[in-house]
Amino acid sequence: MLEKMAEEAHPNILIDESTIRPGSNPPVAKKKRNLPGTPDPEAEVIALSPKTLMATNRFLCEICGKGFQRDQNLQLHRRGHNLPWKLKQRTSKEPRKRVYVCPEKACVHHHPSRALGDLTGIKKHFCRKHGEKKWKCEKCSKRYAVQSDWKAHSKTCGTREYKCDCGTVFSRRDSFVTHRAFCDALAEETARVKAVSNMNTSVVGNINCHFMGTPQGNSIPQNFPSIFKPISSSEDTMINPTTRGLSLWIGHGSQGQETMVNNNLQGIHQLGPLCSGETFADPLVSCSNMSPSDYHQNWVFGTKLSSSNAEELTSTSLPLIDVKEAGTQLLSIPSLYETQHQSNQTPSANMSATALLQKAAQIGSTSTDPPFLGSFRFKCNNDSRVQDGNKLCGPYGSNSILSNLGKDAEKTAGDLFQIHPAKRRHAENEDGAGGETRDFLGVGTVQPICHPSSFNGWI
Amino acid sequence: MDITLFTTPKEAPLFSYSNQKISNVLQAAIDMQSNNQPQNSHTSTSRSSDSGELPSASGKWASRLLKECARAISDKDSGKIHHLLWMLNELASPYGDCDQKLASYFLQALFCKAMGSGQRCFKTLNAVAEKSHSFDSARKLILKFQEVSPWMTFGHVASNGAILEALEGDTKLHIIDISNTLCTQWPTLLEALATRNDETPHLKLTVVVTASTVRSVMKEIGQRMEKFARLMGVPFEFNVISGLNNLGELTKEGLGVQEDEAIAVNCIGALRRVEVEERGAVIRMFQSLKPRVVTIVEEEADLSSSRDDFVKCFEECLRFYTLYFEMLEESFVPTSNDRLMLERECSRSIVRVLACDDENSTEGECEKRERGSQWSERLKEAFSPVGFSDDCVDDVKALLKRYRAGWALVLRAQGDHHESGIYLTWKEEPVVWASAWKP
């Protein structure tokens, strides 16, 4: 508040923030200007009436009585009178410093302790705060009491351009604002912001990114396990029944997601035949702590495990691990899978983490019969622990991973992983960042979620 | 009614489309006028017909023909109707110049009126429109329109100004937006709330949608608005109410009005969609919500007092839409698809007003506009007018400056300044009326 008022009075003065304190005395050493609103205690306080304040000619020549607005102008004029040298000089006594108070009683600067040191300053202050705004900008109808303010504004008004994230430039602020509210760039921005905040804390997001980037060109054997089919009949964004299973961890929202989901599932489908275990070795061979049996669980995520992509996947499988550690390579990961990169893939991939969880939570809450988990549970000899509401990540995630993905996840995540206490234990051993950045896939902490034989139904 | 209405009479020579054609057809019209018989030969006489105003082919032929036809329908002169409809059909085109467009859309209405198929036609048009509406297309269209013409933004700026002033200092605001503007009014208001010096108030926005085409996109709109409010840092809540048959059915509870909220009712282009007899009830319903301010924006045309007189109603309708189409033509580029879409939107309204009977009225599609003075009469029963402040008027004027020439703001100073609202004029014709009321 102090600064604000001081600023108004002396906009040209750089305010020394560190020394402004209410009611303090300014350092006497300062010669030129005192801090605004904190006058020299020795100064003479002048209280002018509004009329006098606004009077234009305050400085009068003693010789001829002519009035001037400024002291300097008066001095210049006096020279013209050819005064004898002695008289030319002003009175030798150094004039006492003058400070002025605002005539407006309600104003802070009315009190002598908050007087302003400059006459021009107090005049402007009085006008701005307590005066009638007589000057108006033509273009935008903004009003000003002080002419100089108005002039300064008029110079810049209308010249300012507003640029939206989408690239469009506006000369009018109102059309810019309205455009912005409906611009798609806004939607992406918030999604991106969300995703970025998740990216750094959760590897799961990264892994999911892999998911997103399923190569589209692959032909998919449709032997995707029936488990994945009717996860949620109420799920409206899933167009392909077989895609529903993946909806657990595939984001919702943008239409682009749907194709991606399909793609992902295609990838998963691909894995179907791989469950026998041969190709598992490829990409994961370089992973530490991976045992062959781990691949069984990883196959879902490993569209990379598709035989047709084995080579690329092998070479790019490393990022999986790196991602786990670095957690920042999110954006590069989708390229693992994308033979054709869709422009909507990356942003959607970025939304994956939270979106996935939200989606999963949604599905969990809407579906009364979770065949996926149900059957999975069944197949995995693990019927008792999974609660119906927790469909979040299927059997693969760890408790702690999910807790990073979202608040709703947290409640439900824990239950889910009762399925595999073994896995959880294992996951706990694995050290991410304080136990938080578990690898969703369990890469690095690879654990079979179930005994491979339990995959019978859909291998 | 002769069902061969649109078959070309055998005697008619084949005209190639040209100004010659127009003048031939017009000549035929005039001959018919004077001889009361259809004549399609262009060698007929009577240049000195009663009207004495055979214009050049590029004159305002559409207006004359259309009015003639309307009169013929009113007189139930089937021969004349037949002929005129045929002529209009020849000359009309939704892709031509203003006259041709007007001819095309009004011809449709006249035809329906003559055939009694207005209701069916209206339903079809509605269904088509609903199908082709998507969030993207609607958004693009409305934003483009607002960019090139102040037709809508005039009302928005005036209303926002009045609302902000009336709700100054309140911390819980509830705006009831009865309109079909796809919430394009609110981003600037949100920004204004966000940049106020004092505490940013909490805003609850309840949108009541009356047009079926808008309903489907409201979900997406809501999401955008919520996101934007978050971006602006304004605590925001958004609700949509749709599927109402009758605005009068709204209640305090239905709208979610709470005791500690400061209510503003914002009604843009929605009162005209209420059946004429029910308008009083709707205004009383507004009163029951105990709002601090009610902002009403309507288009300036009188299609309700003349509803029993077809010809008068028709002429007024034609006058209004002529202005509108001309305005559109001058605001958009000639090849604009957006303008075409906007013109098409009018066709439903025109058919509804001219060719549909009130008895079969469907929900919220009445479209019988009234002038500002007429609305004022109604509103004065429950509210008293509050003028727009100088600041607000200045804001509107500044807004108009940003558009092409031709637009102006007029205050109908009748006794009290600003009393009866402000008018947006285009080429000195008042087209939109904005007003603010308090209980």
Short mmCIF file of C-alpha atoms in Angstrom, two decimals, chain B residues 37 84 107-108 122 128-129 138 170 201 306 345 386 405:
data_model
loop_
_atom_site.label_atom_id
_atom_site.label_comp_id
_atom_site.label_asym_id
_atom_site.label_seq_id
_atom_site.Cartn_x
_atom_site.Cartn_y
_atom_site.Cartn_z
CA GLN B 37 -53.76 -11.85 -66.08
CA LEU B 84 -45.64 -14.55 -58.22
CA LEU B 107 -40.14 -17.37 -50.88
CA GLN B 108 -39.77 -20.44 -48.78
CA PHE B 122 -39.86 -25.62 -39.74
CA VAL B 128 -31.16 -30.27 -40.45
CA ALA B 129 -29.65 -27.50 -38.42
CA ALA B 138 -20.82 -23.12 -33.91
CA ASP B 170 -20.67 -8.50 -3.80
CA PRO B 201 -15.79 -12.62 -6.24
CA SER B 306 -49.14 -7.25 -36.23
CA GLU B 345 -30.06 -19.59 -39.69
CA VAL B 386 -31.80 1.83 -14.82
CA ALA B 405 -18.18 2.49 -40.34
#
